[in-house]
Short mmCIF file of C-alpha atoms (C1' of nucleotides) in Angstrom, two decimals:
data_model
loop_
_atom_site.label_atom_id
_atom_site.label_comp_id
_atom_site.label_asym_id
_atom_site.label_seq_id
_atom_site.Cartn_x
_atom_site.Cartn_y
_atom_site.Cartn_z
CA MET A 1 -3.47 267.24 113.47
CA ARG A 2 -3.40 268.24 109.84
CA ILE A 3 -0.63 268.02 107.38
CA VAL A 4 0.01 268.79 103.73
CA ASN A 5 1.20 265.91 101.63
CA THR A 6 3.22 265.99 98.50
CA LYS A 7 0.24 266.52 96.24
CA GLY A 8 -0.80 269.61 98.09
CA LYS A 9 -3.83 267.98 99.54
CA LYS A 10 -4.65 268.35 103.18
CA PHE A 11 -5.32 265.34 105.29
CA ARG A 12 -6.09 264.91 108.88
CA VAL A 13 -3.59 262.41 110.17
CA PRO A 14 -5.11 260.19 112.85
CA ASP A 15 -3.42 260.05 116.20
CA ALA A 16 -3.15 256.31 115.89
CA THR A 17 -1.04 256.77 112.80
CA ILE A 18 1.17 259.34 114.44
CA LEU A 19 1.91 256.91 117.24
CA ARG A 20 3.08 254.33 114.73
CA LEU A 21 5.36 256.55 112.68
CA PRO A 22 8.22 256.38 115.20
CA LEU A 23 7.90 252.61 115.29
CA TYR A 24 8.30 252.49 111.53
CA LEU A 25 11.28 254.79 111.62
CA ASP A 26 12.91 252.91 114.45
CA LYS A 27 12.60 249.60 112.65
CA LEU A 28 13.71 251.07 109.33
CA ILE A 29 16.86 252.50 110.86
CA LEU A 30 17.68 249.06 112.21
CA LEU A 31 17.17 247.62 108.74
CA GLN A 32 19.26 250.36 107.20
CA GLN A 33 22.10 249.64 109.57
CA ALA A 34 21.82 245.99 108.68
CA GLY A 35 22.33 246.91 105.04
CA VAL A 36 18.83 246.12 103.87
CA LYS A 37 17.93 248.10 100.76
CA GLU A 38 14.30 247.25 100.12
CA VAL A 39 11.42 246.25 102.30
CA SER A 40 7.83 245.46 101.44
CA SER A 41 4.87 246.61 103.46
CA ARG A 42 4.26 243.01 104.41
CA GLN A 43 7.77 242.43 105.70
CA LEU A 44 7.82 245.63 107.69
CA ALA A 45 4.35 245.17 109.07
CA THR A 46 4.93 241.57 110.08
CA SER A 47 8.03 242.49 112.02
CA LEU A 48 6.01 245.11 113.88
CA ASP A 49 3.09 242.77 114.43
CA ILE A 50 0.58 244.84 112.49
CA LYS A 51 -1.29 244.37 109.24
CA ALA A 52 0.35 245.34 105.99
CA SER A 53 -2.76 247.16 104.86
CA GLN A 54 -2.58 249.34 107.91
CA LEU A 55 0.99 250.27 107.20
CA ARG A 56 0.16 251.20 103.63
CA HIS A 57 -2.83 253.13 104.86
CA ASP A 58 -0.60 255.06 107.26
CA PHE A 59 1.92 255.88 104.58
CA HIS A 60 -0.89 256.88 102.29
CA TYR A 61 -1.47 260.07 104.28
CA PHE A 62 1.92 261.37 103.32
CA GLY A 63 1.91 260.58 99.65
CA GLY A 64 3.59 257.81 97.78
CA PHE A 65 6.82 256.59 99.22
CA SER A 66 7.14 254.13 96.40
CA LYS A 67 5.80 253.31 93.02
CA PRO A 68 3.05 250.72 92.83
CA GLY A 69 4.59 247.36 92.19
CA ARG A 70 7.90 248.10 93.85
CA PRO A 71 8.75 247.65 97.52
CA TYR A 72 9.86 250.59 99.62
CA GLN A 73 13.47 251.67 99.42
CA VAL A 74 14.85 251.91 102.90
CA ASP A 75 17.27 254.68 102.04
CA LYS A 76 14.46 256.87 100.76
CA LEU A 77 11.93 256.00 103.39
CA VAL A 78 14.16 256.80 106.36
CA PRO A 79 14.79 260.45 105.54
CA ALA A 80 11.17 260.91 104.49
CA LEU A 81 9.92 259.65 107.81
CA GLU A 82 12.56 261.62 109.66
CA GLU A 83 11.29 264.73 108.00
CA ILE A 84 7.68 263.97 108.81
CA ILE A 85 8.40 263.14 112.43
CA GLY A 86 10.64 266.16 112.76
CA VAL A 87 13.96 264.57 113.49
CA ASP A 88 15.56 265.33 110.15
CA VAL A 89 17.28 268.19 111.94
CA PRO A 90 18.70 267.12 115.31
CA VAL A 91 16.53 268.15 118.25
CA PRO A 92 18.87 269.11 121.07
CA MET A 93 17.65 268.17 124.52
CA ILE A 94 18.51 268.50 128.17
CA ILE A 95 17.87 266.36 131.20
CA VAL A 96 16.72 268.13 134.33
CA GLY A 97 17.28 266.11 137.45
CA ALA A 98 20.46 264.06 137.60
CA GLY A 99 19.24 261.40 140.01
CA HIS A 100 19.49 257.76 139.14
CA LEU A 101 16.86 257.81 136.47
CA GLY A 102 18.23 260.99 134.94
CA GLN A 103 21.70 259.51 134.85
CA GLY A 104 20.38 256.29 133.39
CA LEU A 105 18.67 258.17 130.59
CA ALA A 106 21.74 260.32 130.04
CA ASN A 107 23.68 257.15 129.42
CA TYR A 108 21.18 255.78 126.95
CA ARG A 109 22.93 255.96 123.62
CA ASN A 110 19.89 255.45 121.45
CA PHE A 111 18.62 258.99 121.73
CA GLU A 112 21.62 260.37 119.93
CA ARG A 113 21.29 257.84 117.15
CA LEU A 114 17.69 258.90 116.57
CA GLY A 115 18.34 262.62 116.43
CA PHE A 116 18.11 263.79 120.01
CA PRO A 117 21.61 264.81 121.13
CA LEU A 118 21.94 265.47 124.84
CA ARG A 119 23.35 268.94 125.38
CA GLY A 120 23.07 269.45 129.11
CA ILE A 121 22.17 267.93 132.46
CA PHE A 122 20.99 270.01 135.39
CA ASP A 123 20.57 269.43 139.10
CA VAL A 124 20.48 271.36 142.33
CA ASP A 125 22.71 268.95 144.23
CA PRO A 126 26.21 270.46 144.57
CA LYS A 127 27.67 266.98 144.87
CA LEU A 128 26.45 266.17 141.37
CA VAL A 129 27.27 269.47 139.71
CA GLY A 130 30.53 269.21 137.84
CA LEU A 131 30.33 265.51 137.15
CA GLU A 132 30.23 264.46 133.53
CA ILE A 133 28.14 261.82 131.82
CA ARG A 134 29.43 260.82 128.41
CA GLY A 135 31.15 264.17 128.11
CA VAL A 136 28.11 266.20 129.12
CA PRO A 137 28.65 268.08 132.38
CA ILE A 138 26.04 268.34 135.11
CA ARG A 139 25.29 272.02 135.63
CA PRO A 140 23.51 273.83 138.43
CA LEU A 141 19.80 274.20 137.89
CA SER A 142 20.12 277.95 138.21
CA GLU A 143 21.92 278.05 134.87
CA MET A 144 19.24 276.08 133.09
CA GLN A 145 17.14 278.93 131.72
CA ALA A 146 20.07 280.77 130.22
CA PHE A 147 21.40 277.53 128.76
CA VAL A 148 18.11 276.69 127.08
CA LYS A 149 17.87 280.11 125.51
CA GLY A 150 21.51 280.20 124.49
CA ASN A 151 21.58 276.76 122.91
CA GLY A 152 18.19 276.57 121.28
CA ILE A 153 17.08 273.63 123.40
CA LYS A 154 13.71 272.32 122.29
CA VAL A 155 13.03 269.34 124.51
CA GLY A 156 13.55 268.81 128.20
CA VAL A 157 13.46 265.54 130.11
CA LEU A 158 12.02 265.94 133.58
CA THR A 159 13.42 263.50 136.13
CA VAL A 160 13.24 265.50 139.34
CA PRO A 161 11.43 264.56 142.57
CA VAL A 162 7.67 264.91 142.45
CA SER A 163 7.68 267.69 145.01
CA VAL A 164 9.47 270.12 142.71
CA ALA A 165 8.24 268.81 139.36
CA GLN A 166 5.75 271.59 138.65
CA ASP A 167 8.14 274.29 139.73
CA VAL A 168 10.97 273.01 137.57
CA ALA A 169 8.59 272.51 134.66
CA ASN A 170 7.55 276.15 134.96
CA GLN A 171 11.18 277.17 134.70
CA MET A 172 11.61 275.03 131.61
CA VAL A 173 8.56 276.60 130.00
CA ALA A 174 9.78 280.08 130.87
CA ALA A 175 13.09 279.24 129.25
CA GLY A 176 11.37 278.36 126.01
CA VAL A 177 11.24 274.59 125.88
CA VAL A 178 8.49 273.35 123.54
CA GLY A 179 8.29 269.77 124.73
CA ILE A 180 8.61 268.17 128.14
CA TRP A 181 9.11 264.47 128.62
CA ASN A 182 7.79 263.94 132.09
CA PHE A 183 9.09 260.93 134.00
CA THR A 184 7.74 262.06 137.36
CA PRO A 185 4.65 260.21 138.54
CA THR A 186 2.59 263.37 138.67
CA ASP A 187 0.81 265.64 136.26
CA ILE A 188 2.30 268.95 135.33
CA ARG A 189 0.44 271.87 133.88
CA THR A 190 1.82 273.89 131.00
CA PRO A 191 0.57 276.45 128.52
CA PRO A 192 -1.09 274.82 125.51
CA GLN A 193 1.82 275.51 123.20
CA VAL A 194 4.08 273.31 125.29
CA ILE A 195 3.60 269.60 124.75
CA VAL A 196 3.94 267.29 127.71
CA ARG A 197 4.40 263.59 127.31
CA ASN A 198 3.99 261.62 130.48
CA GLU A 199 6.12 258.52 130.69
CA ARG A 200 4.47 256.59 133.45
CA LEU A 201 6.88 253.73 133.81
CA ALA A 202 4.74 251.89 136.32
CA VAL A 203 1.87 251.87 133.84
CA GLY A 204 3.86 249.65 131.54
CA LEU A 205 4.50 247.26 134.37
CA MET A 206 0.86 247.11 135.30
CA CYS A 207 -0.25 246.35 131.75
CA LEU A 208 2.24 243.52 131.77
CA SER A 209 0.79 242.29 135.02
CA PHE A 210 -2.80 242.49 133.83
CA LYS A 211 -2.04 240.41 130.78
CA SER A 212 0.26 237.89 132.39
CA LYS A 213 -2.24 237.26 135.15
CA ARG A 214 -4.81 236.26 132.58
CA ILE A 215 -2.57 234.23 130.37
CA GLY A 216 -3.39 230.57 130.62
CA GLN A 217 -7.07 231.35 130.80
CA THR A 218 -6.92 230.35 127.18
CA ASP A 219 -10.63 229.73 126.93
CA GLU A 220 -11.18 233.37 127.67
CA LEU A 221 -8.62 234.61 125.22
CA LYS A 222 -9.22 235.43 121.64
CA PRO A 223 -6.34 234.69 119.30
CA ASP A 224 -4.80 238.06 119.85
CA MET B 1 -9.62 239.89 126.55
CA ARG B 2 -12.71 238.74 128.39
CA ILE B 3 -13.49 239.02 132.00
CA VAL B 4 -16.29 238.11 134.37
CA ASN B 5 -17.73 240.95 136.31
CA THR B 6 -19.46 240.88 139.65
CA LYS B 7 -22.83 240.06 138.21
CA GLY B 8 -21.51 236.97 136.47
CA LYS B 9 -21.83 238.47 133.05
CA LYS B 10 -19.05 238.19 130.57
CA PHE B 11 -17.81 241.26 128.82
CA ARG B 12 -15.11 241.84 126.37
CA VAL B 13 -12.95 244.54 127.88
CA PRO B 14 -11.50 246.75 125.16
CA ASP B 15 -7.76 247.10 125.01
CA ALA B 16 -8.14 250.83 125.26
CA THR B 17 -9.79 250.39 128.63
CA ILE B 18 -7.10 248.06 129.86
CA LEU B 19 -4.48 250.63 129.02
CA ARG B 20 -6.26 253.19 131.16
CA LEU B 21 -6.77 251.06 134.25
CA PRO B 22 -3.21 251.53 135.49
CA LEU B 23 -3.57 255.28 135.01
CA TYR B 24 -6.64 255.27 137.21
CA LEU B 25 -4.93 253.19 139.86
CA ASP B 26 -1.82 255.30 139.79
CA LYS B 27 -3.78 258.47 140.28
CA LEU B 28 -6.00 256.95 142.95
CA ILE B 29 -3.04 255.80 144.98
CA LEU B 30 -1.70 259.33 144.88
CA LEU B 31 -5.07 260.60 146.12
CA GLN B 32 -5.18 257.95 148.81
CA GLN B 33 -1.78 258.95 150.08
CA ALA B 34 -2.94 262.53 150.13
CA GLY B 35 -5.77 261.50 152.40
CA VAL B 36 -8.57 262.00 149.90
CA LYS B 37 -11.56 259.83 150.71
CA GLU B 38 -13.96 260.43 147.85
CA VAL B 39 -13.52 261.31 144.24
CA SER B 40 -16.06 261.82 141.49
CA SER B 41 -15.67 260.56 137.96
CA ARG B 42 -15.41 264.13 136.83
CA GLN B 43 -12.60 265.02 139.21
CA LEU B 44 -10.64 261.90 138.41
CA ALA B 45 -11.19 262.18 134.68
CA THR B 46 -10.26 265.84 134.54
CA SER B 47 -7.00 265.20 136.32
CA LEU B 48 -6.17 262.53 133.75
CA ASP B 49 -7.29 264.68 130.83
CA ILE B 50 -10.05 262.37 129.70
CA LYS B 51 -13.82 262.60 129.66
CA ALA B 52 -15.77 261.62 132.75
CA SER B 53 -18.16 259.56 130.68
CA GLN B 54 -15.28 257.53 129.41
CA LEU B 55 -14.08 256.79 132.91
CA ARG B 56 -17.53 255.68 133.99
CA HIS B 57 -17.80 253.63 130.85
CA ASP B 58 -14.52 251.91 131.68
CA PHE B 59 -15.56 251.16 135.24
CA HIS B 60 -18.85 249.90 133.95
CA TYR B 61 -17.20 246.76 132.58
CA PHE B 62 -16.27 245.64 136.04
CA GLY B 63 -19.54 246.27 137.83
CA GLY B 64 -20.52 249.07 140.12
CA PHE B 65 -17.77 250.58 142.15
CA SER B 66 -20.23 252.96 143.71
CA LYS B 67 -23.91 253.56 144.15
CA PRO B 68 -25.56 256.01 141.79
CA GLY B 69 -25.59 259.38 143.39
CA ARG B 70 -22.47 258.92 145.46
CA PRO B 71 -18.91 259.55 144.32
CA TYR B 72 -16.32 256.78 144.37
CA GLN B 73 -14.68 255.93 147.65
CA VAL B 74 -10.96 255.91 147.15
CA ASP B 75 -10.34 253.26 149.77
CA LYS B 76 -12.68 250.84 148.04
CA LEU B 77 -11.68 251.65 144.51
CA VAL B 78 -7.95 251.15 145.00
CA PRO B 79 -8.10 247.50 146.10
CA ALA B 80 -10.76 246.75 143.50
CA LEU B 81 -8.57 248.08 140.71
CA GLU B 82 -5.52 246.38 142.17
CA GLU B 83 -7.33 243.10 142.02
CA ILE B 84 -8.46 243.65 138.46
CA ILE B 85 -5.03 244.66 137.28
CA GLY B 86 -3.41 241.87 139.18
CA VAL B 87 -1.25 243.73 141.65
CA ASP B 88 -3.32 242.94 144.73
CA VAL B 89 -0.65 240.38 145.49
CA PRO B 90 2.86 241.76 145.05
CA VAL B 91 4.50 240.73 141.79
CA PRO B 92 8.19 240.17 142.53
CA MET B 93 10.52 241.21 139.76
CA ILE B 94 14.15 241.17 138.76
CA ILE B 95 16.27 243.42 136.61
CA VAL B 96 18.62 241.76 134.19
CA GLY B 97 21.41 244.01 133.05
CA ALA B 98 22.86 246.36 135.64
CA GLY B 99 24.09 249.02 133.25
CA HIS B 100 23.12 252.62 133.69
CA LEU B 101 19.52 252.15 132.69
CA GLY B 102 19.16 249.04 134.81
CA GLN B 103 20.60 250.84 137.79
CA GLY B 104 18.38 253.81 137.18
CA LEU B 105 15.30 251.62 137.14
CA ALA B 106 16.50 249.75 140.21
CA ASN B 107 16.58 253.04 142.03
CA TYR B 108 13.10 254.02 140.95
CA ARG B 109 11.06 253.82 144.12
CA ASN B 110 7.66 253.85 142.49
CA PHE B 111 7.67 250.23 141.44
CA GLU B 112 7.67 249.02 145.01
CA ARG B 113 4.85 251.32 145.93
CA LEU B 114 2.72 249.91 143.13
CA GLY B 115 3.24 246.28 143.98
CA PHE B 116 6.38 245.32 142.09
CA PRO B 117 9.12 244.71 144.66
CA LEU B 118 12.59 244.31 143.20
CA ARG B 119 14.09 241.05 144.37
CA GLY B 120 17.24 240.75 142.34
CA ILE B 121 19.60 242.38 139.86
CA PHE B 122 21.79 240.37 137.52
CA ASP B 123 24.77 241.13 135.33
CA VAL B 124 27.75 239.40 133.80
CA ASP B 125 30.24 242.14 134.69
CA PRO B 126 32.36 241.00 137.67
CA LYS B 127 32.94 244.63 138.59
CA LEU B 128 29.23 245.10 139.19
CA VAL B 129 28.50 241.81 140.91
CA GLY B 130 28.41 242.27 144.65
CA LEU B 131 27.33 245.89 144.58
CA GLU B 132 24.03 246.70 146.19
CA ILE B 133 21.26 249.01 145.03
CA ARG B 134 18.81 249.91 147.75
CA GLY B 135 19.69 246.74 149.58
CA VAL B 136 19.35 244.49 146.55
CA PRO B 137 22.64 242.87 145.57
CA ILE B 138 23.78 242.51 141.98
CA ARG B 139 24.27 238.81 141.29
CA PRO B 140 26.05 237.01 138.46
CA LEU B 141 23.82 236.25 135.51
CA SER B 142 24.66 232.56 135.85
CA GLU B 143 22.61 232.45 139.04
CA MET B 144 19.55 234.03 137.45
CA GLN B 145 17.66 230.92 136.43
CA ALA B 146 17.94 229.28 139.84
CA PHE B 147 16.96 232.53 141.51
CA VAL B 148 13.83 232.95 139.40
CA LYS B 149 12.71 229.42 140.13
CA GLY B 150 13.55 229.62 143.80
CA ASN B 151 11.87 232.95 144.45
CA GLY B 152 8.79 232.73 142.28
CA ILE B 153 9.82 235.65 140.12
CA LYS B 154 7.11 236.57 137.62
CA VAL B 155 8.42 239.58 135.80
CA GLY B 156 11.84 240.39 134.45
CA VAL B 157 13.12 243.74 133.23
CA LEU B 158 15.51 243.43 130.32
CA THR B 159 18.16 246.13 130.17
CA VAL B 160 21.07 244.33 128.58
CA PRO B 161 22.92 245.28 125.37
CA VAL B 162 21.06 244.55 122.15
CA SER B 163 23.59 241.95 121.10
CA VAL B 164 22.69 239.58 123.91
CA ALA B 165 19.04 240.54 124.38
CA GLN B 166 17.51 237.49 122.72
CA ASP B 167 19.87 235.11 124.44
CA VAL B 168 19.20 236.54 127.88
CA ALA B 169 15.47 236.62 127.19
CA ASN B 170 15.61 232.93 126.35
CA GLN B 171 17.22 232.26 129.69
CA MET B 172 14.50 234.22 131.44
CA VAL B 173 11.80 232.27 129.64
CA ALA B 174 13.50 228.99 130.48
CA ALA B 175 13.60 230.05 134.10
CA GLY B 176 9.85 230.56 134.15
CA VAL B 177 9.29 234.29 133.87
CA VAL B 178 5.81 235.10 132.53
CA GLY B 179 6.38 238.74 131.57
CA ILE B 180 9.35 240.55 130.10
CA TRP B 181 9.63 244.30 130.09
CA ASN B 182 11.98 244.90 127.22
CA PHE B 183 13.97 248.13 127.25
CA THR B 184 16.36 247.08 124.51
CA PRO B 185 15.72 248.67 121.12
CA THR B 186 15.18 245.34 119.44
CA ASP B 187 12.45 242.76 119.18
CA ILE B 188 12.70 239.58 121.15
CA ARG B 189 10.82 236.40 120.40
CA THR B 190 9.19 234.37 123.12
CA PRO B 191 6.67 231.55 123.38
CA PRO B 192 3.08 232.81 123.30
CA GLN B 193 2.52 232.30 127.01
CA VAL B 194 5.21 234.83 127.83
CA ILE B 195 4.12 238.43 127.46
CA VAL B 196 6.64 240.93 126.18
CA ARG B 197 6.15 244.63 126.56
CA ASN B 198 8.51 246.74 124.54
CA GLU B 199 9.41 250.02 126.11
CA ARG B 200 10.77 251.94 123.19
CA LEU B 201 11.96 255.06 124.95
CA ALA B 202 12.92 256.79 121.75
CA VAL B 203 9.40 256.39 120.42
CA GLY B 204 8.11 258.66 123.15
CA LEU B 205 10.66 261.26 122.22
CA MET B 206 9.72 261.12 118.58
CA CYS B 207 6.03 261.59 119.29
CA LEU B 208 6.98 264.63 121.30
CA SER B 209 9.03 265.90 118.41
CA PHE B 210 6.26 265.34 115.86
CA LYS B 211 3.80 267.32 117.88
CA SER B 212 6.08 270.11 118.99
CA LYS B 213 7.28 270.64 115.45
CA ARG B 214 3.72 271.32 114.37
CA ILE B 215 2.68 273.41 117.30
CA GLY B 216 2.26 276.99 116.31
CA GLN B 217 0.69 275.99 113.03
CA THR B 218 -2.44 276.95 114.87
CA ASP B 219 -4.49 277.32 111.74
CA GLU B 220 -3.92 273.67 111.06
CA LEU B 221 -4.78 272.54 114.54
CA LYS B 222 -8.14 271.58 115.80
CA PRO B 223 -8.83 272.40 119.42
CA ASP B 224 -7.33 269.17 120.62
"C1'" DT C 1 4.53 238.10 74.33
"C1'" DT C 2 2.21 236.02 78.08
"C1'" DA C 3 1.44 234.17 82.51
"C1'" DG C 4 2.66 234.30 87.09
"C1'" DT C 5 4.10 236.66 91.20
"C1'" DC C 6 5.09 240.29 94.00
"C1'" DC C 7 4.20 244.85 94.95
"C1'" DT C 8 1.72 249.55 96.18
"C1'" DG C 9 -2.15 252.91 96.43
"C1'" DT C 10 -6.89 253.30 97.30
"C1'" DC C 11 -11.37 252.76 99.09
"C1'" DA C 12 -15.45 251.02 101.28
"C1'" DA C 13 -17.14 248.22 104.87
"C1'" DA C 14 -16.61 246.46 109.39
"C1'" DG C 15 -15.16 247.03 113.78
"C1'" DA C 16 -13.66 249.37 117.92
"C1'" DC C 17 -14.04 253.21 120.57
"C1'" DC C 18 -15.69 257.51 122.61
"C1'" DT C 19 -19.09 260.69 124.06
"C1'" DA C 20 -23.36 263.19 124.91
"C1'" DA C 21 -27.42 262.55 127.06
"C1'" DC C 22 -30.40 261.07 130.48
"C1'" DA C 23 -32.74 258.42 134.27
"C1'" DA C 24 -32.48 258.00 138.86
"C1'" DG C 25 -30.21 257.99 143.61
"C1'" DA C 26 -28.23 260.85 147.47
"C1'" DA C 27 -27.41 264.81 150.20
"C1'" DC C 28 -28.41 269.38 151.58
"C1'" DG C 29 -30.89 273.70 152.71
"C1'" DG C 30 -34.86 276.08 153.34
"C1'" DC D 1 -41.53 268.35 151.71
"C1'" DC D 2 -39.56 270.23 147.69
"C1'" DG D 3 -36.18 272.06 144.80
"C1'" DT D 4 -31.33 272.18 143.81
"C1'" DT D 5 -27.18 270.16 142.97
"C1'" DC D 6 -24.23 266.79 143.22
"C1'" DT D 7 -23.46 262.00 141.80
"C1'" DT D 8 -23.31 257.25 139.07
"C1'" DG D 9 -24.90 253.62 135.64
"C1'" DT D 10 -26.41 252.90 131.05
"C1'" DT D 11 -27.24 253.30 126.31
"C1'" DA D 12 -27.58 254.88 121.62
"C1'" DG D 13 -25.31 257.24 118.19
"C1'" DG D 14 -21.39 259.31 116.12
"C1'" DT D 15 -16.53 259.13 115.34
"C1'" DC D 16 -12.25 257.12 114.73
"C1'" DT D 17 -9.51 253.13 113.32
"C1'" DT D 18 -8.61 248.86 111.15
"C1'" DT D 19 -9.10 245.61 107.65
"C1'" DG D 20 -10.06 243.12 103.43
"C1'" DA D 21 -10.40 243.59 98.67
"C1'" DC D 22 -8.95 245.00 94.36
"C1'" DA D 23 -6.99 247.68 90.33
"C1'" DG D 24 -2.99 248.15 88.21
"C1'" DG D 25 2.39 248.68 87.95
"C1'" DA D 26 6.86 246.12 87.89
"C1'" DC D 27 9.55 242.35 87.31
"C1'" DT D 28 10.80 237.45 85.93
"C1'" DA D 29 10.90 233.33 83.34
"C1'" DA D 30 9.51 230.79 79.65
#
DNA sequence: TTAGTCCTGTCAAAGACCTAACAAGAACGG
DNA sequence: CCGTTCTTGTTAGGTCTTTGACAGGACTAA
């Protein structure tokens, strides 16, 4: 992944850095809402449980966000990061599959706040079609492709049963979605220009289990 | 994170490996349910979009799961990984906060399948208390501490509003939970023996956005 | 002005991680 | 019995990532 920074130089941005950018933005928006105007790399890094030098190193790829000697200004950093991450312009999204998980996500307010307004929800179940979640109606799946094309939808959330996941994903790709957030516990195949992010919820649980099982074996643990 | 493998040697298991173990187990359980008996490192790795050598390298920390020359036997590998990850014995869990996201997670069948049976759901809202989700009743939050102690609950899922997240987390810690899966978009502080895993849903979306924004700039992309 | 303190940008070294390569075992067919 | 083709376990080397260190700017107080 390459990018051009403000000085016109090209850098390869490491994946590890990319994964942290949203964490920075998320925290900075919280600070902004709390009225904080300035934040130093040390403050921000400490609150995210990383090293300050790493944070500065990450920011370094994108050119100076501050002058040396002065802490970062939250109100400047937020839009800069938003632009880098690609949420400076809202990214409209849809949820496909209005089961419990789909409905739960549709009700999650945070997405809107971070630039991902929910524009549509789709399902095959006639009992669900017509219901509204926070003002967004559940539409029949058959209308999905036209809706995506007509509304410039970029991202689709996939929360359908495993058995139809690939088929529905194909429809989303055909409609022109560029990113799929896959909550089904299966892999889906897409053309290379369509990004898939698998959200394996159970994986998070298992990592928690692995660590909590070994906690207390303090002699085996390094000061993490 | 150190561990003793079957030969009595101590290895430091890299974090990166730990993060992949649940992926392996998840995939293997799917294969097992499909009736697959044997799987090679190449098959398994390809389906997870990683290199076969990396998978073998990961397994190598825990001692031989197979003999050289023969592929892995799914029925032996699954319990071995379950034991390593710590889900060989079911890890009972509760969900605290029965809002939309909490309900959505409560309806997610996969957790049970992977060794995390849902034993209780808690909320302060009298309108929700008494309802059942898949046979699990929603109880008043005031009963949570006694329930955790009485039922040996290890893991708690936190899906309450941000404003009360820390307070509720404190109650969970006091009750004896050893792991908290935090879905609230805020940090919570716990004693060091309690593991917190933050599930920042919006972070996943932003990574998707970052990548999909830059797709198509093919000249800038290495063959990922 | 000067000393002290806090800050960022930058880089090189250290550390963690991934991967290609290969030895050697197993199964199969001829 | 031998060659072929599959496999895993193992390691060395290369790559990616993190970290500590430091130069120098900005501000404050005396």
